[in-house]
mmCIF file of C-alpha atoms in Angstrom:
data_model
loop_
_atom_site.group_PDB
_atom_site.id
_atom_site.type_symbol
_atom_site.label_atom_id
_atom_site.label_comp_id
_atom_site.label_asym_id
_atom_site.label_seq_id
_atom_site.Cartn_x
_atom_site.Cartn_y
_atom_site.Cartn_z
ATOM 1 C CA UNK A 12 3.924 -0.810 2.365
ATOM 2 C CA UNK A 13 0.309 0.314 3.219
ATOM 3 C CA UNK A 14 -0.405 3.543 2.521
ATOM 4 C CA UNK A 15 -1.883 6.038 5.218
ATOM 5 C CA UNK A 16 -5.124 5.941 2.902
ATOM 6 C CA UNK A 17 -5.675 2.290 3.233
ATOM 7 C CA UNK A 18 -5.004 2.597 7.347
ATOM 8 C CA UNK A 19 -7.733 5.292 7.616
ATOM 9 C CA UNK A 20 -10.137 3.060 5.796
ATOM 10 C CA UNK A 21 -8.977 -0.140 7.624
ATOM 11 C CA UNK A 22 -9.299 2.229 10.764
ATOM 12 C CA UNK A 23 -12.782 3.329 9.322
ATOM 13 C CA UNK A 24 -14.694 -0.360 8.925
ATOM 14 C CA UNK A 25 -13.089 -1.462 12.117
ATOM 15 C CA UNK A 26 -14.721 1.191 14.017
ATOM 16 C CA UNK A 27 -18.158 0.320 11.995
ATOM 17 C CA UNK A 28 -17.902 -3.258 12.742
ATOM 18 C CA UNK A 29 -16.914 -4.433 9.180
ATOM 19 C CA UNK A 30 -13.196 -5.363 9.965
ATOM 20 C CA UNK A 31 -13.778 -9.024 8.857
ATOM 21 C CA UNK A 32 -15.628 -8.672 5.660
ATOM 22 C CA UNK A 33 -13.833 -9.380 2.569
ATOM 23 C CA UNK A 34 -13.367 -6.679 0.017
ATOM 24 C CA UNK A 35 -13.512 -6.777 -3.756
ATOM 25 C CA UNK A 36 -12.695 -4.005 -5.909
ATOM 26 C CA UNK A 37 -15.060 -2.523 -8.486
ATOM 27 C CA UNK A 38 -14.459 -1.688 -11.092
ATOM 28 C CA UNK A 39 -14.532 2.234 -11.266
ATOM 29 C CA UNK A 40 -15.700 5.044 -13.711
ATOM 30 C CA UNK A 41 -14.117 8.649 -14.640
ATOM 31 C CA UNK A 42 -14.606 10.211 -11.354
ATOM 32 C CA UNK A 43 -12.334 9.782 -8.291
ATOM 33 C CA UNK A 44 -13.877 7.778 -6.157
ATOM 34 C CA UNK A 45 -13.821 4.349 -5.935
ATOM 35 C CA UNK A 46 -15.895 1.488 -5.062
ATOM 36 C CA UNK A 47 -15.558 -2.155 -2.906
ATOM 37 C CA UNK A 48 -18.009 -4.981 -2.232
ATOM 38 C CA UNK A 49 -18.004 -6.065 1.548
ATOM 39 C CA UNK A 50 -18.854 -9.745 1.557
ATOM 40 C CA UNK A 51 -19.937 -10.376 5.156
ATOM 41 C CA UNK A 52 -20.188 -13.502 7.549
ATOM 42 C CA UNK A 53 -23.803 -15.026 6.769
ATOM 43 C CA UNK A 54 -23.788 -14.364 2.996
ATOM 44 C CA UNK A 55 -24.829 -10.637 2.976
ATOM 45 C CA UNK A 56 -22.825 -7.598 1.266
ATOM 46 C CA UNK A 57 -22.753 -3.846 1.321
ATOM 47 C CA UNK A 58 -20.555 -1.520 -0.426
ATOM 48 C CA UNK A 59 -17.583 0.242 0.723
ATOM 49 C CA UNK A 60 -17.541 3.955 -0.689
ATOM 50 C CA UNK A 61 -13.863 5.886 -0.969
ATOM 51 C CA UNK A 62 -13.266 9.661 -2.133
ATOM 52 C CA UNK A 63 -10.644 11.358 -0.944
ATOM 53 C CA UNK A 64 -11.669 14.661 0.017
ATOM 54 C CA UNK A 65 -8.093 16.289 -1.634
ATOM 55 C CA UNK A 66 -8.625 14.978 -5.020
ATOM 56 C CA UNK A 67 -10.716 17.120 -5.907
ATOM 57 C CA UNK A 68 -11.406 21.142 -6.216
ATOM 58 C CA UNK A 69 -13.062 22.887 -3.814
ATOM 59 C CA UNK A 70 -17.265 22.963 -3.947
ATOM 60 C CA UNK A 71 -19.022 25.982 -4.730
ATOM 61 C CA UNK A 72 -19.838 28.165 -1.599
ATOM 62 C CA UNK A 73 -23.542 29.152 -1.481
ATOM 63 C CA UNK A 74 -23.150 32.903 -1.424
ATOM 64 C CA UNK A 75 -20.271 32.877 -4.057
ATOM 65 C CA UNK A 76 -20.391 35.021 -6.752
ATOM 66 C CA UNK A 77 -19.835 34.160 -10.060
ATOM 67 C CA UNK A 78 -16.021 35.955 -10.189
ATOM 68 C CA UNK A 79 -15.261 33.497 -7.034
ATOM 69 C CA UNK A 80 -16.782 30.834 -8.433
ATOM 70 C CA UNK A 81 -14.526 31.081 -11.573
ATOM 71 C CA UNK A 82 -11.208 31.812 -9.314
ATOM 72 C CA UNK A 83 -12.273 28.799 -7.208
ATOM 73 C CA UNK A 84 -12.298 26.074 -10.158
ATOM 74 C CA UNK A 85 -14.144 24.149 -12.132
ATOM 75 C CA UNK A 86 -16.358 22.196 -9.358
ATOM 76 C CA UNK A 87 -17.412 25.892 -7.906
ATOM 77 C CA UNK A 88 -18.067 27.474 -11.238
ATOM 78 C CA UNK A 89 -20.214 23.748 -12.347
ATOM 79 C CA UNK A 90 -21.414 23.562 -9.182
ATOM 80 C CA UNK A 91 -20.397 20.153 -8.544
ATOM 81 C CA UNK A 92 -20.564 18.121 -5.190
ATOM 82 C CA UNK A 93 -16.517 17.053 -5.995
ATOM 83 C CA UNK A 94 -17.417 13.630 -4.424
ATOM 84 C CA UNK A 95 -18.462 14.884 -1.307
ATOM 85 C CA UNK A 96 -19.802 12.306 1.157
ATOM 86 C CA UNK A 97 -22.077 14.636 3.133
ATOM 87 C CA UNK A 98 -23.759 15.328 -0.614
ATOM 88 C CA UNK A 99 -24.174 11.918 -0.854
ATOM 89 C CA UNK A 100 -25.895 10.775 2.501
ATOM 90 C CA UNK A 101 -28.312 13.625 2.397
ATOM 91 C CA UNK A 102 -28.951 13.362 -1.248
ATOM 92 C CA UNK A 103 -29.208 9.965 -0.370
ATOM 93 C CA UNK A 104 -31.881 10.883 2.641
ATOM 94 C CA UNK A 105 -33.945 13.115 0.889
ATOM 95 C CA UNK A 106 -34.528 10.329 -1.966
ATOM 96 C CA UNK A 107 -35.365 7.655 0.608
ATOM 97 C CA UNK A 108 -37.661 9.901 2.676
ATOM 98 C CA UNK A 109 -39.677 10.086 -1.288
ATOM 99 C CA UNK A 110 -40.181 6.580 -1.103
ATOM 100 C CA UNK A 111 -37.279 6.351 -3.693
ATOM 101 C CA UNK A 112 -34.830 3.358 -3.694
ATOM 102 C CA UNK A 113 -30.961 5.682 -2.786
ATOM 103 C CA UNK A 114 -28.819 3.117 -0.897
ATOM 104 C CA UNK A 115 -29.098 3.295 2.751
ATOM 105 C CA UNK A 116 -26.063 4.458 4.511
ATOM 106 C CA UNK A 117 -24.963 2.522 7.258
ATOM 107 C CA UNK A 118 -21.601 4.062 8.127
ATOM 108 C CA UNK A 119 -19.870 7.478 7.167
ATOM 109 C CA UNK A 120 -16.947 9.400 8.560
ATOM 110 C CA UNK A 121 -18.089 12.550 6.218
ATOM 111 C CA UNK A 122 -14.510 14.639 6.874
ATOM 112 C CA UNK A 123 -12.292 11.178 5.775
ATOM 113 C CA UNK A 124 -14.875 10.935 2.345
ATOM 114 C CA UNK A 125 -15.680 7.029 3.372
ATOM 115 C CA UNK A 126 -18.987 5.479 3.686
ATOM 116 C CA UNK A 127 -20.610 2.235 3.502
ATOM 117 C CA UNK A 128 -23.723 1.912 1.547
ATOM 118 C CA UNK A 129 -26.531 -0.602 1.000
ATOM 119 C CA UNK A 130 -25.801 -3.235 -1.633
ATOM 120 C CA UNK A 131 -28.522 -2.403 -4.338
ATOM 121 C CA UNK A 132 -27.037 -5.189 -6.366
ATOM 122 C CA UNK A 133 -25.456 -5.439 -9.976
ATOM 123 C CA UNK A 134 -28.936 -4.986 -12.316
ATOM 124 C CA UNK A 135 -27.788 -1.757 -13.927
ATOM 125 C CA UNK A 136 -30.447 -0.771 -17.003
ATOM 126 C CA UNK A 137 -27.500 -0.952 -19.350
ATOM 127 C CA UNK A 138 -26.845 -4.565 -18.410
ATOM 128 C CA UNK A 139 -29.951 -5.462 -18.528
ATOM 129 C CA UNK A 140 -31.773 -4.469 -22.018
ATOM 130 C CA UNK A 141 -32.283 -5.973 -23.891
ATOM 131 C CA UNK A 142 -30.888 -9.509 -22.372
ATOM 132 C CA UNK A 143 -33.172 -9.758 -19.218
ATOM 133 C CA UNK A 144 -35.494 -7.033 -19.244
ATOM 134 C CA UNK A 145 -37.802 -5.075 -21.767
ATOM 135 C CA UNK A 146 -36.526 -1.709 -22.222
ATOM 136 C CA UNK A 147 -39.745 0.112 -22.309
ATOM 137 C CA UNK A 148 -40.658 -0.923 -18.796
ATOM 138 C CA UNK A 149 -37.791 -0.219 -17.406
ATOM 139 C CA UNK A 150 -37.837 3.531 -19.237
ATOM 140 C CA UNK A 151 -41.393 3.965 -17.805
ATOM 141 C CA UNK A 152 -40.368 3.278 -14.436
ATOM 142 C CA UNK A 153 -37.491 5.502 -14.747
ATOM 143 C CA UNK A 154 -39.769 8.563 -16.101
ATOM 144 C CA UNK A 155 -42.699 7.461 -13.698
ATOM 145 C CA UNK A 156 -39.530 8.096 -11.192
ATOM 146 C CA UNK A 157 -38.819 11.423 -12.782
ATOM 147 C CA UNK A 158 -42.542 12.265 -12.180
ATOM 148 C CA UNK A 159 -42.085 11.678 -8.274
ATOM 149 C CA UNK A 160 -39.020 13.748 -7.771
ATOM 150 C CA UNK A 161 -41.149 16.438 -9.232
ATOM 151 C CA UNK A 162 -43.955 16.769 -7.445
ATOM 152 C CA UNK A 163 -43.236 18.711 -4.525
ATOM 153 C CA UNK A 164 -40.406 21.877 -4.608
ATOM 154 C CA UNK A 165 -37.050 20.816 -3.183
ATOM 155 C CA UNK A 166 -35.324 22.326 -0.046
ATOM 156 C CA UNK A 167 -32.954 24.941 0.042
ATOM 157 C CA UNK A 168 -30.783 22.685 1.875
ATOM 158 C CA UNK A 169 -30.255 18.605 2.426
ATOM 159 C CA UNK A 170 -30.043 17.342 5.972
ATOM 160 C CA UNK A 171 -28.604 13.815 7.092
ATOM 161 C CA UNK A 172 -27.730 12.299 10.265
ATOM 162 C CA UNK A 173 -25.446 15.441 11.412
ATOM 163 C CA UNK A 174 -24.383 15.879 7.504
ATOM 164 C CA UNK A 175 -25.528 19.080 5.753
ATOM 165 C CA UNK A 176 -25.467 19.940 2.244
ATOM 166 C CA UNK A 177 -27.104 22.851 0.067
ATOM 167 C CA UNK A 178 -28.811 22.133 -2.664
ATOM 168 C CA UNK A 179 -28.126 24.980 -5.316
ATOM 169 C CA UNK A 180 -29.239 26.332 -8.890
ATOM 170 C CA UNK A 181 -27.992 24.617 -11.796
ATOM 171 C CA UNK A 182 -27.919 28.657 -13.173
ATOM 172 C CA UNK A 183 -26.516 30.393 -16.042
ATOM 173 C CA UNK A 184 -22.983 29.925 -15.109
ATOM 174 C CA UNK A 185 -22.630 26.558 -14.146
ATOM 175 C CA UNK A 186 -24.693 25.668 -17.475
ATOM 176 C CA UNK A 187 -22.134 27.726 -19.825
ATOM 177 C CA UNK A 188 -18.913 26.506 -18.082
ATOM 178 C CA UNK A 189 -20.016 23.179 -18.829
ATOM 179 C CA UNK A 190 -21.186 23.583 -22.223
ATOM 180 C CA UNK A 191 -17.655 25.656 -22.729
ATOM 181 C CA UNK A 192 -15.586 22.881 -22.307
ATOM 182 C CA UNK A 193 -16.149 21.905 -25.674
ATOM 183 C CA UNK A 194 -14.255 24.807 -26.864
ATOM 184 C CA UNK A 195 -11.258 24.070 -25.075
ATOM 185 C CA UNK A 196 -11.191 19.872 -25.304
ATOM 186 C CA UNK A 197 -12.587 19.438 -29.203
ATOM 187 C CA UNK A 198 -10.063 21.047 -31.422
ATOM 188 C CA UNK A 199 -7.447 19.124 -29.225
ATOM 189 C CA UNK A 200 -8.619 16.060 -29.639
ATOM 190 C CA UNK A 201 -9.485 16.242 -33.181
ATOM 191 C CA UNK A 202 -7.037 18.522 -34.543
ATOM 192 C CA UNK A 203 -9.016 21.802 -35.253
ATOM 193 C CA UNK A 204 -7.367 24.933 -34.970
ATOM 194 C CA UNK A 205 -8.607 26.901 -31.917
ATOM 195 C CA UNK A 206 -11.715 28.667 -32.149
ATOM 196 C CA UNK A 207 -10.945 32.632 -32.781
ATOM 197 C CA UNK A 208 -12.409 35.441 -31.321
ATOM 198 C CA UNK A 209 -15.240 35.902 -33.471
ATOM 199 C CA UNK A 210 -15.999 32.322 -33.314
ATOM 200 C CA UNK A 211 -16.056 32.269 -29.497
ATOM 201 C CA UNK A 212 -18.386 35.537 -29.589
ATOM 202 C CA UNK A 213 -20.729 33.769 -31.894
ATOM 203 C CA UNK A 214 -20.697 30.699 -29.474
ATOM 204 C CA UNK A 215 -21.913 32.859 -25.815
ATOM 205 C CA UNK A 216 -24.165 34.887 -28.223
ATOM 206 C CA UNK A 217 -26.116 31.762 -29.440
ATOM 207 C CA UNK A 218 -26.133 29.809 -26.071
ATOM 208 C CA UNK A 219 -26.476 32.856 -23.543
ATOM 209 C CA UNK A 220 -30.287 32.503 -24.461
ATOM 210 C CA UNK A 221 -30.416 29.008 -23.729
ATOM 211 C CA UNK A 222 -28.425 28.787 -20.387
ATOM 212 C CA UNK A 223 -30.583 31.998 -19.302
ATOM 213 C CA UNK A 224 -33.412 29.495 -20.022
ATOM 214 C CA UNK A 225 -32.166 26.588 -18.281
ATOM 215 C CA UNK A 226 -31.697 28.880 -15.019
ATOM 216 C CA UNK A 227 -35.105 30.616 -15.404
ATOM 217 C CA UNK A 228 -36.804 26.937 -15.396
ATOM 218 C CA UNK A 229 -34.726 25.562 -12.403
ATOM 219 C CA UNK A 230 -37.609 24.868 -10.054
ATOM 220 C CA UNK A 231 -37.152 21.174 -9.324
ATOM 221 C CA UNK A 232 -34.547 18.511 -7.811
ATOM 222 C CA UNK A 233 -32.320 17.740 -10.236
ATOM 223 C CA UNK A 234 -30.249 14.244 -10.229
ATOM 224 C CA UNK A 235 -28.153 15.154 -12.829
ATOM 225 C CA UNK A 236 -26.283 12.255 -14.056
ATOM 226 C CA UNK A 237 -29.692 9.840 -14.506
ATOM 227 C CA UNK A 238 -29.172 7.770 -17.069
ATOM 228 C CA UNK A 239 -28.404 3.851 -18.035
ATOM 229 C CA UNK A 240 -25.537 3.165 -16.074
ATOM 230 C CA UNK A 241 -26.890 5.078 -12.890
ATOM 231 C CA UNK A 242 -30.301 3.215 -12.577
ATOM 232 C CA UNK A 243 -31.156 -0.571 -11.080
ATOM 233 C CA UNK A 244 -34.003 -2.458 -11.687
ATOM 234 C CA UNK A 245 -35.338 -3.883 -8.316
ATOM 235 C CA UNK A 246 -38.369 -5.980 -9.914
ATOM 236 C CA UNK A 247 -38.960 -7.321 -6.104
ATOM 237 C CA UNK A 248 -39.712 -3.855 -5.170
ATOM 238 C CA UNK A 249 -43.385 -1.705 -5.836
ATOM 239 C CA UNK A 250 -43.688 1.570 -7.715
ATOM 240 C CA UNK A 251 -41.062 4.310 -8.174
ATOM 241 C CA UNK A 252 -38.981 1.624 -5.597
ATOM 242 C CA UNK A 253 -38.330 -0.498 -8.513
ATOM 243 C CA UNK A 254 -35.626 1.764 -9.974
ATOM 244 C CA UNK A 255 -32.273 1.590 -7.809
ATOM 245 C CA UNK A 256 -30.627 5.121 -7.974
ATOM 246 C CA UNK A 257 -26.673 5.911 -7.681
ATOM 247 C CA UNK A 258 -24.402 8.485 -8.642
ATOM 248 C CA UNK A 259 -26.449 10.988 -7.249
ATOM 249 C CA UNK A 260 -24.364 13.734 -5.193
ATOM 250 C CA UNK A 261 -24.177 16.301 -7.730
ATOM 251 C CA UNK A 262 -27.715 16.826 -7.275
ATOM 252 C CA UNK A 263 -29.196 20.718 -7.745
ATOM 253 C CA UNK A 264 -32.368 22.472 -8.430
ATOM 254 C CA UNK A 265 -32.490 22.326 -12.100
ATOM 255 C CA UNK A 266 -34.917 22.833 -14.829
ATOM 256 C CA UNK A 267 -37.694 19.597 -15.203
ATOM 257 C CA UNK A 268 -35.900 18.556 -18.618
ATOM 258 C CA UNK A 269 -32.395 18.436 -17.557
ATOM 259 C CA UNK A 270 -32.543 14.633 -16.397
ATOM 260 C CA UNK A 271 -34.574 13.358 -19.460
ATOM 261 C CA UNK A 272 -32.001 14.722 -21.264
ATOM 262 C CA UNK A 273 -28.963 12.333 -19.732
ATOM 263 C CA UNK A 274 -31.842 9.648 -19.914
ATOM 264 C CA UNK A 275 -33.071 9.974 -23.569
ATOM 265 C CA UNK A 276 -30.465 10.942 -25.067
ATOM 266 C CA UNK A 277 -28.000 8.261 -23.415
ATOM 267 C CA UNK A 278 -24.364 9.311 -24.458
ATOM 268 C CA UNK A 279 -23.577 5.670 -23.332
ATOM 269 C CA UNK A 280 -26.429 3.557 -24.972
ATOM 270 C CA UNK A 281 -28.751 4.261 -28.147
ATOM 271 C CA UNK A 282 -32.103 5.523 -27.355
ATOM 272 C CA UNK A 283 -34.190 5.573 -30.493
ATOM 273 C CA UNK A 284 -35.964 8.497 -31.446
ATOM 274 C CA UNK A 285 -39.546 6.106 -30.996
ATOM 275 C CA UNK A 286 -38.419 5.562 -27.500
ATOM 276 C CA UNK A 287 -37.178 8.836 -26.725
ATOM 277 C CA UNK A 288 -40.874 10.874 -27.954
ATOM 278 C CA UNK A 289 -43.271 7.724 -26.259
ATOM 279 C CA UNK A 290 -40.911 8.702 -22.657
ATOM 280 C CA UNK A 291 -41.617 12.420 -23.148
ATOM 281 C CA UNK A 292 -45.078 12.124 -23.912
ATOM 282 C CA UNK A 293 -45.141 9.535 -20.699
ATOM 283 C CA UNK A 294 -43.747 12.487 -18.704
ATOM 284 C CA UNK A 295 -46.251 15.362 -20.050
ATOM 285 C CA UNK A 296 -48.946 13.307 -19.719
ATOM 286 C CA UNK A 297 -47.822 13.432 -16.311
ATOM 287 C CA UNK A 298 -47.224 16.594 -15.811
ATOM 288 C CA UNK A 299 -50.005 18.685 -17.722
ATOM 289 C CA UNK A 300 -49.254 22.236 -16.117
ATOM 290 C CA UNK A 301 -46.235 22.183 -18.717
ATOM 291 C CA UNK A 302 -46.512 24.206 -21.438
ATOM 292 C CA UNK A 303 -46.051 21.316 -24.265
ATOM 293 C CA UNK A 304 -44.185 23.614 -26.747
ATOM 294 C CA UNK A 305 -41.637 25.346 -24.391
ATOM 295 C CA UNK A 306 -40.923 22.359 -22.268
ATOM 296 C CA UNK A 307 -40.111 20.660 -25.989
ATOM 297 C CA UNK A 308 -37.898 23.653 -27.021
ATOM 298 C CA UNK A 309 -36.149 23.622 -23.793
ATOM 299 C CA UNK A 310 -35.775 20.266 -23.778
ATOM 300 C CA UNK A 311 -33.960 19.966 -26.930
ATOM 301 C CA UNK A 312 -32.100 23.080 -26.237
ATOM 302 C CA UNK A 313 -30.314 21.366 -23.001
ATOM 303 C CA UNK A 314 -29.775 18.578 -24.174
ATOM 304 C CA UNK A 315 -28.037 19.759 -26.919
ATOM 305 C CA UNK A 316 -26.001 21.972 -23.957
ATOM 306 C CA UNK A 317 -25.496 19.142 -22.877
ATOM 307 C CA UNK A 318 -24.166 16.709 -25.980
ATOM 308 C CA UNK A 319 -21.537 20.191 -26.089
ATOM 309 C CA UNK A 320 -20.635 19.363 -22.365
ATOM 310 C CA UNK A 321 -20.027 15.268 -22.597
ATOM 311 C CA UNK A 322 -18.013 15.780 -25.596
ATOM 312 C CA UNK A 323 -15.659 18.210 -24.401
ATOM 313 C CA UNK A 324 -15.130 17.864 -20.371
ATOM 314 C CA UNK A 325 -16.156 13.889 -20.241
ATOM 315 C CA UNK A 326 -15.537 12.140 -23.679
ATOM 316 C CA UNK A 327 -12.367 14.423 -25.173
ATOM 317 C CA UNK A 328 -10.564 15.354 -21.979
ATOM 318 C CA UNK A 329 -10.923 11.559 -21.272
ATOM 319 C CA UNK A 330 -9.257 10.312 -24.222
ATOM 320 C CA UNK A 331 -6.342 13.236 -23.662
ATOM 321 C CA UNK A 332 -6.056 12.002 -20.820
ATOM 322 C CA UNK A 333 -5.514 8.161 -21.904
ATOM 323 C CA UNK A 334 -8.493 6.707 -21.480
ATOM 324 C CA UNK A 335 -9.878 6.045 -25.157
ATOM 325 C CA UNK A 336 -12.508 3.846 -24.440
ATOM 326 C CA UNK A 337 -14.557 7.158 -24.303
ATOM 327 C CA UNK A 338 -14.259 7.192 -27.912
ATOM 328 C CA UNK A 339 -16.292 4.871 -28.839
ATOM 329 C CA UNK A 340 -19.733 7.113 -27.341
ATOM 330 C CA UNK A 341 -18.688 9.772 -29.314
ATOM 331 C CA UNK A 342 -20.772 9.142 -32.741
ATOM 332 C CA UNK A 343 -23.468 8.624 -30.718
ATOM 333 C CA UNK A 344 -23.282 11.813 -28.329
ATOM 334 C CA UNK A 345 -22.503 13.320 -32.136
ATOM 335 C CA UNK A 346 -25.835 12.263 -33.840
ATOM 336 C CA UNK A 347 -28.161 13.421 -30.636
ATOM 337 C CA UNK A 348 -26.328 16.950 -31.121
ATOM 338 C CA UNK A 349 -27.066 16.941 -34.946
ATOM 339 C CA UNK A 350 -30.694 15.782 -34.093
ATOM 340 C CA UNK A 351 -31.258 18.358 -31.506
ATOM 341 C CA UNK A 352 -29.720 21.256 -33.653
ATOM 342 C CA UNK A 353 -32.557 20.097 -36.147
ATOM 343 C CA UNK A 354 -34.571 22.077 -34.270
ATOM 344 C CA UNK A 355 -35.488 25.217 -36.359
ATOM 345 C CA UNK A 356 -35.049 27.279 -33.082
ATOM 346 C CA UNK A 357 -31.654 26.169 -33.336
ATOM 347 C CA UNK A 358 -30.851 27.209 -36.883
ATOM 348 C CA UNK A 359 -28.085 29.269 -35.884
ATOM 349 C CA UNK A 360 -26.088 27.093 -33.269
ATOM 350 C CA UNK A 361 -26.064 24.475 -36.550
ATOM 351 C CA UNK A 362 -24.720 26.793 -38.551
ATOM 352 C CA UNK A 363 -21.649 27.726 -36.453
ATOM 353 C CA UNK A 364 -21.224 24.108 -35.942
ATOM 354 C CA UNK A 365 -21.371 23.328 -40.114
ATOM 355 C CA UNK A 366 -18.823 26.339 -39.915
ATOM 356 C CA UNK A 367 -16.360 25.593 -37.581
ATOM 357 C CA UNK A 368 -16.644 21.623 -36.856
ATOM 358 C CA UNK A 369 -17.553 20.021 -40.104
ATOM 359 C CA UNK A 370 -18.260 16.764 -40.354
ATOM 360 C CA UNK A 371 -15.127 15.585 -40.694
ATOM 361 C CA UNK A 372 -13.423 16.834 -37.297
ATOM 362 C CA UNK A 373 -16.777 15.405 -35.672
ATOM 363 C CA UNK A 374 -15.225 11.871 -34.281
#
């Protein structure tokens, strides 16, 4: 029996034209949505876009407070796009307009959460290095990428072909619900007692600084989730055109280091610690107005924010949930923490990890 899902989408590419293409299923990642190829008459193929709008929590309002935020849900308090189509086709705008290779949208039907996209092909940067394509150039194209985005302040709000979407602060809040999530997904997963009260004090008092920084810094568009699995090399293509972008609707104004941090310190891939210092220096060198030493502070602050965040809402909650292929990242997402706690600025955020997640509980 077809579901009423399947009729609005059958509905959907009839009404764009696309009844007749054949559709394969992709396969998917740990979000909601999900993904088909449209093979079409002549040889040519675009990609069919589904997220239902009720899977998710509701989106952050712009004028929310942070008490609403919280009573509204994760998404709000993150400030997350929860899938949201009109996030996508005027993030999507915004990074074409830049000369930047987002997948055209040919079709949408914003209020269903359905859209049909540009095929940008299968060359992900994961699948690629090191079988078909050197790593370094493809890491230099994705900072030289980075250094575009940058380069002009981004708009209070995204507009699209009658879509409309604001573009908000990745700000205190949003930074410490994320990193929290570690709290409540670790000791779960790995057996740890909860973390008591004077545990979870020490916790907001070390970070607090750290998230204030994050906020203080947000001044430019933000992808969010740029890293390995999100970028396509398009060698055919000049410039900052070369790297393919996806995954790209949670998009805010964030600090400058936020998306080096997903890309250098891959939770998916290794990125040596060579690779990772020749990409920043790429990116200073780029951008000389930064102060060198507090961009480098920052830097390994969030990303060690972030390390918190992918092992406790992505790679933990995951595998409670029954998906334990996450597992297998976590070492990895482990040793960036370790290396960014390293940091003698961070002497006292290692410490309450030695304390309360020794090295045997770290999985």
């Amino acid at each position: 029996m077809t579901s009423e899902r399947e009729v609005l989408k059958g509905d959907f590419l009839r009404a764009a034209g696309f009844a007749e293409a054949r559709r394969e299923l992709l396969s998917g990642d740990a979000s909601t949505r999900q993904y088909e190829r449209l093979y079409l008459e002549g040889g040519s193929s675009l990609i069919f876009m589904d997220q239902p709008p009720a899977v998710e929590s509701v989106v952050c309002p712009p004028e929310a407070t942070p008490a609403e935020r919280l009573a509204l849900g994760y998404n709000a308090a993150a400030r997350l796009a929860a899938g949201s189509v009109a996030a996508f086709v005027t993030t999507a705008a915004h990074l074409r307009a830049r000369g930047l290779s987002a997948p055209r949208v040919v079709a949408h039907y914003v209020d269903a959460g359905l859209a049909v996209l540009e095929d940008l092909g299968d060359g992900l940067f994961a699948n690629l290095i090191p079988h078909t394509a050197p790593e370094v150039e493809l890491y230099e194209a994705a900072i030289d990428v980075q250094v575009a985005l940058q380069a002009e302040p981004p708009p209070l709000v995204l507009e699209a072909d009658g879509a409309r979407w604001p573009l908000l602060t990745y700000d205190a809040l949003a930074l410490k619900i994320a990193t929290d999530t570690f709290l409540e997904w670790w000791p779960k997963l790995v057996g740890l007692p909860a973390f008591g009260e004077a545990a979870l004090a020490d916790w907001d008092g070390l970070w607090a600084p750290i998230w204030v920084r994050g906020e203080a810094g947000a001044s430019v568009f933000t992808h969010r989730d740029y890293h390995a699995q999100n970028l396509l090399w398009l060698p055919d293509r000049d410039g900052v055109g070369r790297v393919g972008l996806l995954d790209f609707q949670d998009a805010l104004r964030a600090h400058p280091a936020w998306d080096l941090t997903h890309l250098l310190q891959d939770a998916r891939r290794d990125v040596s610690p060579e690779l990772e210092a020749a990409m920043l220096e790429r990116f200073m060198s780029a951008r000389p107005e930064l102060d060198r030493g507090v961009f480098l502070a920052d830097y390994r602050a969030l990303a060690a924010s972030n390390a918190a965040r992918i092992l406790g809402r992505v790679f933990a909650r995951q595998a409670l949930l029954g998906r334990p292929q996450y597992r297998q990242f976590m070492p990895r997402t482990w040793r960036y923490l370790e290396r960014n706690l390293e940091d003698p600025a961070m002497a006292g955020l290692k410490a309450w990890f030695d304390r309360h997640v020794p090295p045997a509980y770290r999985a």
